[in-house]
Tab-separated table of C-alpha atoms (C1' of nucleotides) in Angstrom:
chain	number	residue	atom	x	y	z
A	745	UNK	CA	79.298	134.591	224.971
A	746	UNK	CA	75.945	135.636	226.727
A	747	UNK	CA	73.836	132.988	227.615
A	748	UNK	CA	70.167	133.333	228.091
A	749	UNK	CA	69.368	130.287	230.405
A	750	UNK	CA	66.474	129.510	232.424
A	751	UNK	CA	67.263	129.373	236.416
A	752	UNK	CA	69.086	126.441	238.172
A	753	UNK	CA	66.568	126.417	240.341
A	754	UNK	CA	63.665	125.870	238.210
A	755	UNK	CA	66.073	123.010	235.710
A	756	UNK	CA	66.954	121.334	239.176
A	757	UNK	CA	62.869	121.140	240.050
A	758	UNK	CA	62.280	119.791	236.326
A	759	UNK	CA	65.372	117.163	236.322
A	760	UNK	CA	64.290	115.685	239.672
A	761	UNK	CA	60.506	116.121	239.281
A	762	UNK	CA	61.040	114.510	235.290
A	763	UNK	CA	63.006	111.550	236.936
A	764	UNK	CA	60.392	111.021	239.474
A	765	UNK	CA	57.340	111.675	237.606
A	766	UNK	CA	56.452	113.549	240.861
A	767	UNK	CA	56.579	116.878	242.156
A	768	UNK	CA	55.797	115.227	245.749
A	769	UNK	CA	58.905	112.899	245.378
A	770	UNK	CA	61.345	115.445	243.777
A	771	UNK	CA	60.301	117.915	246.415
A	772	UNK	CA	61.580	115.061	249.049
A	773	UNK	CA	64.666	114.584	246.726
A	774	UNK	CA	65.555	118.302	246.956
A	775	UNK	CA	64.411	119.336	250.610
A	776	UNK	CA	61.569	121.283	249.805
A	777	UNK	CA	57.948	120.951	249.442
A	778	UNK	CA	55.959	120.120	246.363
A	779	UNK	CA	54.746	123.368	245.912
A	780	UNK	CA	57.840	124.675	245.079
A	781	UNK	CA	58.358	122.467	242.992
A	782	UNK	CA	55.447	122.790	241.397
A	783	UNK	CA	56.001	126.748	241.244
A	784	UNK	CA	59.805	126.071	240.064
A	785	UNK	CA	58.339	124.012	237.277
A	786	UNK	CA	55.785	126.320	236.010
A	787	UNK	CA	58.393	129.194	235.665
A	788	UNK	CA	60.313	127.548	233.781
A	789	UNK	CA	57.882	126.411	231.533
A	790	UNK	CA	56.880	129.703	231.283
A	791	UNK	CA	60.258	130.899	230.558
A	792	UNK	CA	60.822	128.420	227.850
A	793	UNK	CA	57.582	129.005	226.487
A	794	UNK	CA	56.652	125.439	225.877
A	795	UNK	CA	54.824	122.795	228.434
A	796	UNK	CA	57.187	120.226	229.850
A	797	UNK	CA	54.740	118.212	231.663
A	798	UNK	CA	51.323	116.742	231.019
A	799	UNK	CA	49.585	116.928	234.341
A	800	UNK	CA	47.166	114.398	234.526
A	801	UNK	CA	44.696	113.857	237.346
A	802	UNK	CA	46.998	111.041	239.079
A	803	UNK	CA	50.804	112.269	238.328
A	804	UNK	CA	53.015	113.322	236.101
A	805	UNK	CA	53.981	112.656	232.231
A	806	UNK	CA	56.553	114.730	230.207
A	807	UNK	CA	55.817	116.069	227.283
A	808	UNK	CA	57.450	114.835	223.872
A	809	UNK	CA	59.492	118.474	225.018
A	810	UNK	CA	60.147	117.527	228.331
A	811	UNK	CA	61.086	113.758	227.716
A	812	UNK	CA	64.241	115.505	224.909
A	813	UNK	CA	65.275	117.894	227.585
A	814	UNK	CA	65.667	115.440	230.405
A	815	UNK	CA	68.885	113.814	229.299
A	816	UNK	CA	70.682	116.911	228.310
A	817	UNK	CA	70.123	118.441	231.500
A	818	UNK	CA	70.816	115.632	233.469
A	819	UNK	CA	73.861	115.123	231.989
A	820	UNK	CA	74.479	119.132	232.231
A	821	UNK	CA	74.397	118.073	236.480
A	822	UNK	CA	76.533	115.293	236.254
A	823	UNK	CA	79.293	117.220	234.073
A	824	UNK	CA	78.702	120.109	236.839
A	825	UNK	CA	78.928	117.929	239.637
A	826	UNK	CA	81.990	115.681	237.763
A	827	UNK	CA	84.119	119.263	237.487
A	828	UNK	CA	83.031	120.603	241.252
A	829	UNK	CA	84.263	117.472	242.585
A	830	UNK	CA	87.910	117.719	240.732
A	831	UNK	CA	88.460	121.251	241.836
A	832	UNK	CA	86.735	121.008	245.473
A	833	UNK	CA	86.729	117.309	246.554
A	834	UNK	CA	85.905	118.054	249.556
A	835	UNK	CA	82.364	118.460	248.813
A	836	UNK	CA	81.116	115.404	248.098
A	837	UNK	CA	84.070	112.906	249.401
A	838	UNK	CA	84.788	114.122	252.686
A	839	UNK	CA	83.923	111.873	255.572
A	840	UNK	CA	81.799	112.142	257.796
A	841	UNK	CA	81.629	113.290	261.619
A	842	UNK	CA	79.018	111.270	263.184
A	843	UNK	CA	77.293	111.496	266.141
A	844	UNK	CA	75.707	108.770	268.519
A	845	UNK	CA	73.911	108.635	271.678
A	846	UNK	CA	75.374	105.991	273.757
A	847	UNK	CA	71.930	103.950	273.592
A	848	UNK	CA	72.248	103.386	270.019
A	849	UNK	CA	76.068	102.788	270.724
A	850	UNK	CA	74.736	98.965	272.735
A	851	UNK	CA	72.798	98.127	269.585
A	852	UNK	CA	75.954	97.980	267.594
A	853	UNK	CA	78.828	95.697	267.540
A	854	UNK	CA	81.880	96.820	270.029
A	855	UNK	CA	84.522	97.957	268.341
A	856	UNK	CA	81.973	99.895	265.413
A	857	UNK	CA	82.455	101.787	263.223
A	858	UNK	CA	86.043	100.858	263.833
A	859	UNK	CA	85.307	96.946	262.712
A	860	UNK	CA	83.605	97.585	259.690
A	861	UNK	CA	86.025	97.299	256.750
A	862	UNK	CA	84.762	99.795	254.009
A	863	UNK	CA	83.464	102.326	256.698
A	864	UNK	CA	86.868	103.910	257.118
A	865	UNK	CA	86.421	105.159	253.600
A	866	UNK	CA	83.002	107.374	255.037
A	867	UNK	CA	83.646	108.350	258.128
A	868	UNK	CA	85.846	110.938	260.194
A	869	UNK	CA	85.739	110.561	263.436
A	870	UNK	CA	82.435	110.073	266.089
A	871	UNK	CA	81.243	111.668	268.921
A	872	UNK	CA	79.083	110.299	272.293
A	873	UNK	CA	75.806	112.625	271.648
A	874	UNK	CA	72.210	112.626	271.137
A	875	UNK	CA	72.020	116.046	270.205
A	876	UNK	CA	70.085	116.751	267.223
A	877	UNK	CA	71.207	120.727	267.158
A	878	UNK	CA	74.941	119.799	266.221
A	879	UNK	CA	73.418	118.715	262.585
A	880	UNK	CA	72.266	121.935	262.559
A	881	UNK	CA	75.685	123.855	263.575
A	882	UNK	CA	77.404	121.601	261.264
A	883	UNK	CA	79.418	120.297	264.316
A	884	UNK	CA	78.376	116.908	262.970
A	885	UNK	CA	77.044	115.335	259.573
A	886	UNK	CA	74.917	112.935	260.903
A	887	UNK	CA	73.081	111.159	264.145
A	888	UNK	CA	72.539	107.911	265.091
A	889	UNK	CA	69.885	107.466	268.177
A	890	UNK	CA	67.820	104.472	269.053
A	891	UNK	CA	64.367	106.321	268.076
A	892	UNK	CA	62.876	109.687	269.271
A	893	UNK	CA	61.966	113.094	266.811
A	894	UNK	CA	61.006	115.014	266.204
A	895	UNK	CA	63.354	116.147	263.704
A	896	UNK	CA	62.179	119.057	262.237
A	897	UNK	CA	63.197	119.490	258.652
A	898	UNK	CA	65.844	117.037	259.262
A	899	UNK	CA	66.263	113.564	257.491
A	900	UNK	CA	65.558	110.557	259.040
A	901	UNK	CA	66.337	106.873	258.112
A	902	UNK	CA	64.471	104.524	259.814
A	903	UNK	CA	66.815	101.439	260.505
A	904	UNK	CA	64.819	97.849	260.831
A	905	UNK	CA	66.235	96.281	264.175
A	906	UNK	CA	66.679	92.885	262.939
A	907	UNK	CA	65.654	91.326	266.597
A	908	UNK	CA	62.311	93.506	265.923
A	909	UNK	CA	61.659	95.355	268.843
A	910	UNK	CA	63.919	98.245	268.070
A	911	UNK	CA	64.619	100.562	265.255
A	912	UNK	CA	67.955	102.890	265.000
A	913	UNK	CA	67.289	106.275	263.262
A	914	UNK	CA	69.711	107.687	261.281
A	915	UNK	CA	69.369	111.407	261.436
A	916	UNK	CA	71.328	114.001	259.015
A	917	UNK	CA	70.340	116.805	256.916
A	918	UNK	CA	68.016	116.553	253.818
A	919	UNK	CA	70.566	117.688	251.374
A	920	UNK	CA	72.830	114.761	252.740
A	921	UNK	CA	70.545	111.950	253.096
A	922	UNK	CA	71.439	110.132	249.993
A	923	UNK	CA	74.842	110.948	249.316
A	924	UNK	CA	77.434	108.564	249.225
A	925	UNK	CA	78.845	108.877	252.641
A	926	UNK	CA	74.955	108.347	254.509
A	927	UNK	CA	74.136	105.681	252.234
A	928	UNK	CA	77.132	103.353	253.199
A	929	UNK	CA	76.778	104.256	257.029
A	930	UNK	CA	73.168	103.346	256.552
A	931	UNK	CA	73.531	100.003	254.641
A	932	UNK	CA	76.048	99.569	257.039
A	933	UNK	CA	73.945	99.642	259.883
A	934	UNK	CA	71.555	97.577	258.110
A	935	UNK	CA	74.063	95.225	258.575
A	936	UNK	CA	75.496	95.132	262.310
A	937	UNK	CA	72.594	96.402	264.248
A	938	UNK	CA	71.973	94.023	267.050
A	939	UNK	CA	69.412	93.624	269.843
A	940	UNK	CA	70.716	95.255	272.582
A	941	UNK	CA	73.559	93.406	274.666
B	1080	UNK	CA	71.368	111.148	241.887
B	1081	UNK	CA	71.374	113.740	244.265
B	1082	UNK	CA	73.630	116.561	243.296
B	1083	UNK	CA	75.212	118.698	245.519
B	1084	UNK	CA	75.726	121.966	243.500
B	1085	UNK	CA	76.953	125.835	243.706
B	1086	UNK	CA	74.043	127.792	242.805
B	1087	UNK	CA	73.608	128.332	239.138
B	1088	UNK	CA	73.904	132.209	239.572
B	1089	UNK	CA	77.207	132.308	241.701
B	1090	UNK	CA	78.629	129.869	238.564
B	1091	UNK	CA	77.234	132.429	235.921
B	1092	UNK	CA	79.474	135.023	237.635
B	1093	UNK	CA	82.464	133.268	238.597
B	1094	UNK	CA	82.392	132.377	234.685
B	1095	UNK	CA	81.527	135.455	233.295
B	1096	UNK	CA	84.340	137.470	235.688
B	1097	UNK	CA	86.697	134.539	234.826
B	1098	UNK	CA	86.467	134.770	231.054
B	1099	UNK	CA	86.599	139.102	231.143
B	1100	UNK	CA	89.226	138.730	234.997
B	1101	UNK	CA	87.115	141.294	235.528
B	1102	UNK	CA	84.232	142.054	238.021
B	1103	UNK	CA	83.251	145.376	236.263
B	1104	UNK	CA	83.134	143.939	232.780
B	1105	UNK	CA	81.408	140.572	234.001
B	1106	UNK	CA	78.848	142.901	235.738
B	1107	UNK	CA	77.738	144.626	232.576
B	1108	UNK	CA	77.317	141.801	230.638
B	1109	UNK	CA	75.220	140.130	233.309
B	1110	UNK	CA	73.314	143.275	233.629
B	1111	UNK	CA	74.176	143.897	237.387
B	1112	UNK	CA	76.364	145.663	239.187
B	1113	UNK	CA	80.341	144.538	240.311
B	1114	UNK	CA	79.013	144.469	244.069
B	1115	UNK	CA	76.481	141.719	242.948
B	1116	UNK	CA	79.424	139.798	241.047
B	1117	UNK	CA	81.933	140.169	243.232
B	1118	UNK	CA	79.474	138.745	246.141
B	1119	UNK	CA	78.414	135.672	244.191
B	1120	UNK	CA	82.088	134.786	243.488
B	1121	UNK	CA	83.565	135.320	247.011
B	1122	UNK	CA	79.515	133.441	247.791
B	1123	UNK	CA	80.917	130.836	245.141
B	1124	UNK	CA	84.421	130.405	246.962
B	1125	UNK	CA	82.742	129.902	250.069
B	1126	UNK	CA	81.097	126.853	248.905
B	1127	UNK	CA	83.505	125.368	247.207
B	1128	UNK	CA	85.582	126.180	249.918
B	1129	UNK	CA	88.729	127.410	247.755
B	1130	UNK	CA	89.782	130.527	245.887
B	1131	UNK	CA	89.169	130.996	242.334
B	1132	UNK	CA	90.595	134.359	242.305
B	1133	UNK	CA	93.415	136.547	243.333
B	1134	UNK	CA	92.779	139.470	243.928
B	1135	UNK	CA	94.889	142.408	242.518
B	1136	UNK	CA	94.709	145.572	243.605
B	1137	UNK	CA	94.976	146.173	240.420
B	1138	UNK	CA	92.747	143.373	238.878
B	1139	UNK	CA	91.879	139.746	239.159
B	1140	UNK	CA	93.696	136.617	238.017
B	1141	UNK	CA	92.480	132.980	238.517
B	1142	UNK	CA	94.197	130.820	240.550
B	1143	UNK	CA	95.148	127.386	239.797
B	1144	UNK	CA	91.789	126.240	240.814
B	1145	UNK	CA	90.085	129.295	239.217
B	1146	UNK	CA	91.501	128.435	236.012
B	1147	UNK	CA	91.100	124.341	235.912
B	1148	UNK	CA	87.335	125.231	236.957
B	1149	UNK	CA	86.633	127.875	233.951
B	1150	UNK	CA	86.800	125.791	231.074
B	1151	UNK	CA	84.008	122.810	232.017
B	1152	UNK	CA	82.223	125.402	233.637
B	1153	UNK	CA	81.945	127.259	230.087
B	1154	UNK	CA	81.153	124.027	228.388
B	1155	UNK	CA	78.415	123.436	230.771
B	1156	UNK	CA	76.741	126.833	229.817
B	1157	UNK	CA	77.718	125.835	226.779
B	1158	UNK	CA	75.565	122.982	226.692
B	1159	UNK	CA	72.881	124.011	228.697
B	1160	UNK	CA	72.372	126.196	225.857
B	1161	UNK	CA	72.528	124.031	223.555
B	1162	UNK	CA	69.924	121.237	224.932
B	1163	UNK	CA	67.392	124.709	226.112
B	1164	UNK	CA	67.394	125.805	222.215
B	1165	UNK	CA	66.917	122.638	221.146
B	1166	UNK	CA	64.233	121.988	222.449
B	1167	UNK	CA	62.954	126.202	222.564
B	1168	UNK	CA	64.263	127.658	219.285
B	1169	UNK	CA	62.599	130.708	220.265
B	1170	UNK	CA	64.701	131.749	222.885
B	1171	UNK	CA	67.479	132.507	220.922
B	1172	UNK	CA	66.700	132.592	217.470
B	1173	UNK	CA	63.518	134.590	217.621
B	1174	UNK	CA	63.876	137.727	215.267
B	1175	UNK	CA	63.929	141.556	216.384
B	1176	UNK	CA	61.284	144.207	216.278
B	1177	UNK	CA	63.065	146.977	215.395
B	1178	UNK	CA	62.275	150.579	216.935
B	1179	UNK	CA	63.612	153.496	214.753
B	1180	UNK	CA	63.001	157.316	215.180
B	1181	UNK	CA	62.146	158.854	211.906
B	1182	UNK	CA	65.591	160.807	212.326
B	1183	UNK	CA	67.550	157.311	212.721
B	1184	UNK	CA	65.770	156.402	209.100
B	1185	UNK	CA	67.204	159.071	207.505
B	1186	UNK	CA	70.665	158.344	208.063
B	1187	UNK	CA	70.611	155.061	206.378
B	1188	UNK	CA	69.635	153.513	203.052
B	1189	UNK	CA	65.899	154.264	201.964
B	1190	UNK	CA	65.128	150.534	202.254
B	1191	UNK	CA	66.705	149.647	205.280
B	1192	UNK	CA	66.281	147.092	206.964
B	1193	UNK	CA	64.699	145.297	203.820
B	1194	UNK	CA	67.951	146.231	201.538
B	1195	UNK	CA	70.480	144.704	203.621
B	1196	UNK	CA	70.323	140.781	202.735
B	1197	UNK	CA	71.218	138.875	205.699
B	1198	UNK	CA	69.077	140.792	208.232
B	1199	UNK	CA	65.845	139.151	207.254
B	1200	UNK	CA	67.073	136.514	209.313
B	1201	UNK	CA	67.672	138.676	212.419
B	1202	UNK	CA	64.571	141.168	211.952
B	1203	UNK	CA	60.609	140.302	212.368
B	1204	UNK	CA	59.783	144.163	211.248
B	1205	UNK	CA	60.019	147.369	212.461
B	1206	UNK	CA	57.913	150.687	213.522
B	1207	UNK	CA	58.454	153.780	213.776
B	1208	UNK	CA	59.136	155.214	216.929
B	1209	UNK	CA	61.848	156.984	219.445
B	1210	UNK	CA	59.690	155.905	222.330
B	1211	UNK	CA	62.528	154.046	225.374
B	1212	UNK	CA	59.401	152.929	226.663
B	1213	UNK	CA	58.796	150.400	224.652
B	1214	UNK	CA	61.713	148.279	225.041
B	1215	UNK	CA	60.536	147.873	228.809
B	1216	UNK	CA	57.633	146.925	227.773
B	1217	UNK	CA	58.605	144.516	225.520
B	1218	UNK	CA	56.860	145.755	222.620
B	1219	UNK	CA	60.157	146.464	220.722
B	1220	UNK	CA	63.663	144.082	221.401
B	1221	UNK	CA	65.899	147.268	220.398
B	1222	UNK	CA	65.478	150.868	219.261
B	1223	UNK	CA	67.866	152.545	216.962
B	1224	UNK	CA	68.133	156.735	217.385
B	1225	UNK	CA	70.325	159.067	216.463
B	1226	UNK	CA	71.611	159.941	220.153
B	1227	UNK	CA	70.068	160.629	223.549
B	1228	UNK	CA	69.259	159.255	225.998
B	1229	UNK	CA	69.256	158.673	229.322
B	1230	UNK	CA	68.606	155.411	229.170
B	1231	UNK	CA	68.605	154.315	232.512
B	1232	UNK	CA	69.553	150.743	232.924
B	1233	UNK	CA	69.458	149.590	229.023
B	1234	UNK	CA	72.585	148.882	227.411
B	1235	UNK	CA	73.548	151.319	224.563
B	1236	UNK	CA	75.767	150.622	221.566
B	1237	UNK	CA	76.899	153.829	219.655
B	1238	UNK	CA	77.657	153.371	216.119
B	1239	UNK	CA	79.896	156.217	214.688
B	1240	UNK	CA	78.785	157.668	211.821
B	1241	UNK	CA	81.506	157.275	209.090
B	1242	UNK	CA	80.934	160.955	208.148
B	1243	UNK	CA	82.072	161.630	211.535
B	1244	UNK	CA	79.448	164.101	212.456
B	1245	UNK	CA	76.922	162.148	214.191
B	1246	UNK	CA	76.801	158.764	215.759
B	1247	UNK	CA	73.700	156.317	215.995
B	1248	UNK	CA	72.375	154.919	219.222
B	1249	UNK	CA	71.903	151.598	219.520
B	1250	UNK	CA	69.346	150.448	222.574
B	1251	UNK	CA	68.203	147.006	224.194
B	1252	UNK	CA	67.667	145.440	227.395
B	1253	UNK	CA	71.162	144.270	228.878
B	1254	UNK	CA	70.920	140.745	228.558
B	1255	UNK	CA	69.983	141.330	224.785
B	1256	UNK	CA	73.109	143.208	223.766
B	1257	UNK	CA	75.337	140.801	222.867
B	1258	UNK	CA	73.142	137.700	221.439
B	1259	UNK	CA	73.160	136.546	217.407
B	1260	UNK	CA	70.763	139.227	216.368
B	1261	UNK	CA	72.187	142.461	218.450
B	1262	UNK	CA	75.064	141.638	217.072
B	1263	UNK	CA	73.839	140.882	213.195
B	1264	UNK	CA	72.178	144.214	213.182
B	1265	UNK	CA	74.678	146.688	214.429
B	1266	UNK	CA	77.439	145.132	212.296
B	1267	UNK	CA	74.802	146.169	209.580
B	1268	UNK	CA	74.101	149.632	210.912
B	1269	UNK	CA	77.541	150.125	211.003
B	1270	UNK	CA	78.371	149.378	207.212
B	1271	UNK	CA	75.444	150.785	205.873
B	1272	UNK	CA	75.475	154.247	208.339
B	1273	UNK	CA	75.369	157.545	205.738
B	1274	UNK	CA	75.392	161.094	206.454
B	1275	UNK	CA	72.247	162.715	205.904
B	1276	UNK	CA	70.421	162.596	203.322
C	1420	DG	C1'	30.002	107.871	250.451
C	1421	DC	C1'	34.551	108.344	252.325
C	1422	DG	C1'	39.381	108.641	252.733
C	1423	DC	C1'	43.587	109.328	250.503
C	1424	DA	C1'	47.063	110.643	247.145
C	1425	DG	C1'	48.704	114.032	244.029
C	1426	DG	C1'	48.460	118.673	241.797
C	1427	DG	C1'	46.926	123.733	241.444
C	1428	DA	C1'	46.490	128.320	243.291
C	1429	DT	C1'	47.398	132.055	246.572
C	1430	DA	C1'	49.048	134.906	250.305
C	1431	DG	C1'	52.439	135.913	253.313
C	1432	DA	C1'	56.898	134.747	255.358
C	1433	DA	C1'	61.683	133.836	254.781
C	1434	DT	C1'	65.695	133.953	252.276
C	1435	DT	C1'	68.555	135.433	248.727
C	1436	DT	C1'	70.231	138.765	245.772
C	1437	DC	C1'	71.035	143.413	244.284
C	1438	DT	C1'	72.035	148.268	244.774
C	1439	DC	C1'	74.076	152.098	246.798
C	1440	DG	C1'	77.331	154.626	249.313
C	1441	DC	C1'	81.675	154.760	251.160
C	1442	DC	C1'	86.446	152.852	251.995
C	1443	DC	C1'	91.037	151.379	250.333
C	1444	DT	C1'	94.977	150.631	246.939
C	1445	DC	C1'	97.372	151.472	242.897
C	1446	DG	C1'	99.007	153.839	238.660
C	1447	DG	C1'	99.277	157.876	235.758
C	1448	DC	C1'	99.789	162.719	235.218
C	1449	DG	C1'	100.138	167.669	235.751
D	1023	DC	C1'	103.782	165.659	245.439
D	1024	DG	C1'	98.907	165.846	245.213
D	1025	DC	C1'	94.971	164.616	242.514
D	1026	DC	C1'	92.171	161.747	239.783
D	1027	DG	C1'	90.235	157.540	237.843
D	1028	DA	C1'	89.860	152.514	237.749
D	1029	DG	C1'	88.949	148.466	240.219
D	1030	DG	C1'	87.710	145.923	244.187
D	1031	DG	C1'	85.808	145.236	249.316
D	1032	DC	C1'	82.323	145.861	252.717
D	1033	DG	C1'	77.851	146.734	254.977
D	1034	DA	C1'	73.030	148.285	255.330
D	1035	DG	C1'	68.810	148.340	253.471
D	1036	DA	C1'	65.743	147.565	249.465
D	1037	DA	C1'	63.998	144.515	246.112
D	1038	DA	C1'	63.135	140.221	244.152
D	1039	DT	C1'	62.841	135.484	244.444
D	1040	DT	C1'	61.655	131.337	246.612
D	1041	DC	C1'	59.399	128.581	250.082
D	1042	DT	C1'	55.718	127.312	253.087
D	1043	DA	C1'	51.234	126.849	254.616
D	1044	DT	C1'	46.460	126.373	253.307
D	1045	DC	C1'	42.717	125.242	250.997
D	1046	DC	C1'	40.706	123.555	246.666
D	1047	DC	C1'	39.800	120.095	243.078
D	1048	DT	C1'	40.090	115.445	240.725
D	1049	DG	C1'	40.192	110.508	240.459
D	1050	DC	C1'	40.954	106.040	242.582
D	1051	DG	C1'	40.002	102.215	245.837
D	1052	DC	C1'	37.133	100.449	249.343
DNA sequence: GCGCAGGGATAGAATTTCTCGCCCTCGGCG
DNA sequence: CGCCGAGGGCGAGAAATTCTATCCCTGCGC
């Protein structure tokens, strides 16, 4: 019943870096930078003992090692992920509290996010603000403002104003920026933003 | 494909204290103390934001969640171990150097290990030597004496001599003490243990 | 030649994890 | 009834791990 595993840490690294073919892009994918990736990576090659990746002057390439070990440990995620959810749904299904600064509120239709069918399903409740420090406390999951930044280590989603003069940003934590809940509010968006009225 | 995941280490010890219900036991096997397991589970039940355990004063039991969570969590490790052998045979299946004090050698058969068929599988050779050092060091995976110790914070296995005199000692790195070959060789000791010679 | 993209290494900072010491509760036992 | 041991909780500080920030190098496209 003792297991002798390699780190999370260092399979998470090598599942999104092997999917990406990039330390740069995993690093993106997970929050951090690429040389933590990179360092993630390298320990657990050295822990397994074998090389998982060819570097090659231009990017990535798994070796014949690391292209078996991929799908195993990608599926060892999703079955993680699948058994987190049933016990704690709350992680990944529940809604989101959003926050919007009453300029972005003009670029979108009235009665939003009310009007939009499916976004019931994603979000909580919404709050007149264009603070970025409630991501931070948690007091919200994710901001919608009609530009600005810096954001720090926050995410941002840059929003296409259909008219063209104006983008939205769509502002939420790293960790949450392409979960299921920011990914409908975004497409959303896509959809209803307006020039201003 | 962005997960949103429990660390890896808080899992290992909500599993490990799930399958023994307790925090002591789970501690030795992971080679750490209760404080450290008991802080990754309640760290564990934070994030999930639900209990997996009640606790006794007298003991643990799982709750409802505790105990739909154990068994994918266990299949996961399960599997993790699976796809990290696969691809790194050595990990698990690499065979012991033996340590032995001359005094250990004398209380079993002359041609130990050599006589006792199914530990060529387990066993890469063995020296001579009563020396705790070299188990840090890596030199040696386990060392077999006829009592001591201190040994600090290596696990010991005492195998009773059938005479009823004298034990054997039994020593390895935590984390080793319970794998295939551990295992293989002190069920062997502990058949093939004599009185002296 | 130059700029840029992507990786590699390293040092130091930041965060996480572990240990240690002490508290509390409970059950068994003299 | 008092004492002891087992098991767990908590908090402070130490230790280990992980991340970031830099700077380097290579190869490609212009």
């Amino acid at each position: 019943m003792t297991y002798r595993l390699p780190s999370l840490n260092s399979l998470r690294a090598f599942e999104a870096a092997a999917r990406h073919l990039s330390f740069k892009t995993a690093a993106s994918e997970l929050g951090v930078t690429a040389g933590a990736v990179s360092q993630q990576v390298k320990k657990l090659e050295a822990s397994l003992g074998i090389a998982l990746f060819r570097r090659l002057p231009h990017g990535l390439l798994l070796t014949h090692e690391g292209e078996a070990y991929l799908p195993p440990i990608t599926k060892v995620f999703a079955d993680l992920t699948a058994a987190t959810e049933a016990i704690a749904p709350e992680i990944n299904s529940r809604k989101f509290r959003v926050g919007m600064s009453s300029a972005a509120r003009d670029k979108l239709p009235a009665d939003w996010p009310n009007g939009s069918g499916g976004l019931r399903n994603h979000i909580r409740d919404w709050v007149e603000t264009g603070d970025v420090e409630l991501l931070r406390t948690d007091e919200i999951d994710c901001l919608i403002r009609p530009g600005g930044g810096p954001y720090g280590d926050l995410a941002l989603i840059i929003i296409p104003d259909s008219g063209g003069a104006q983008a939205l940003h769509f502002v939420c934590k790293p960790g949450l920026a392409d979960c299921r809940q920011a990914r409908a509010i975004v497409q959303d968006l896509t959809r209803n933003i307006a020039p201003a009225r």
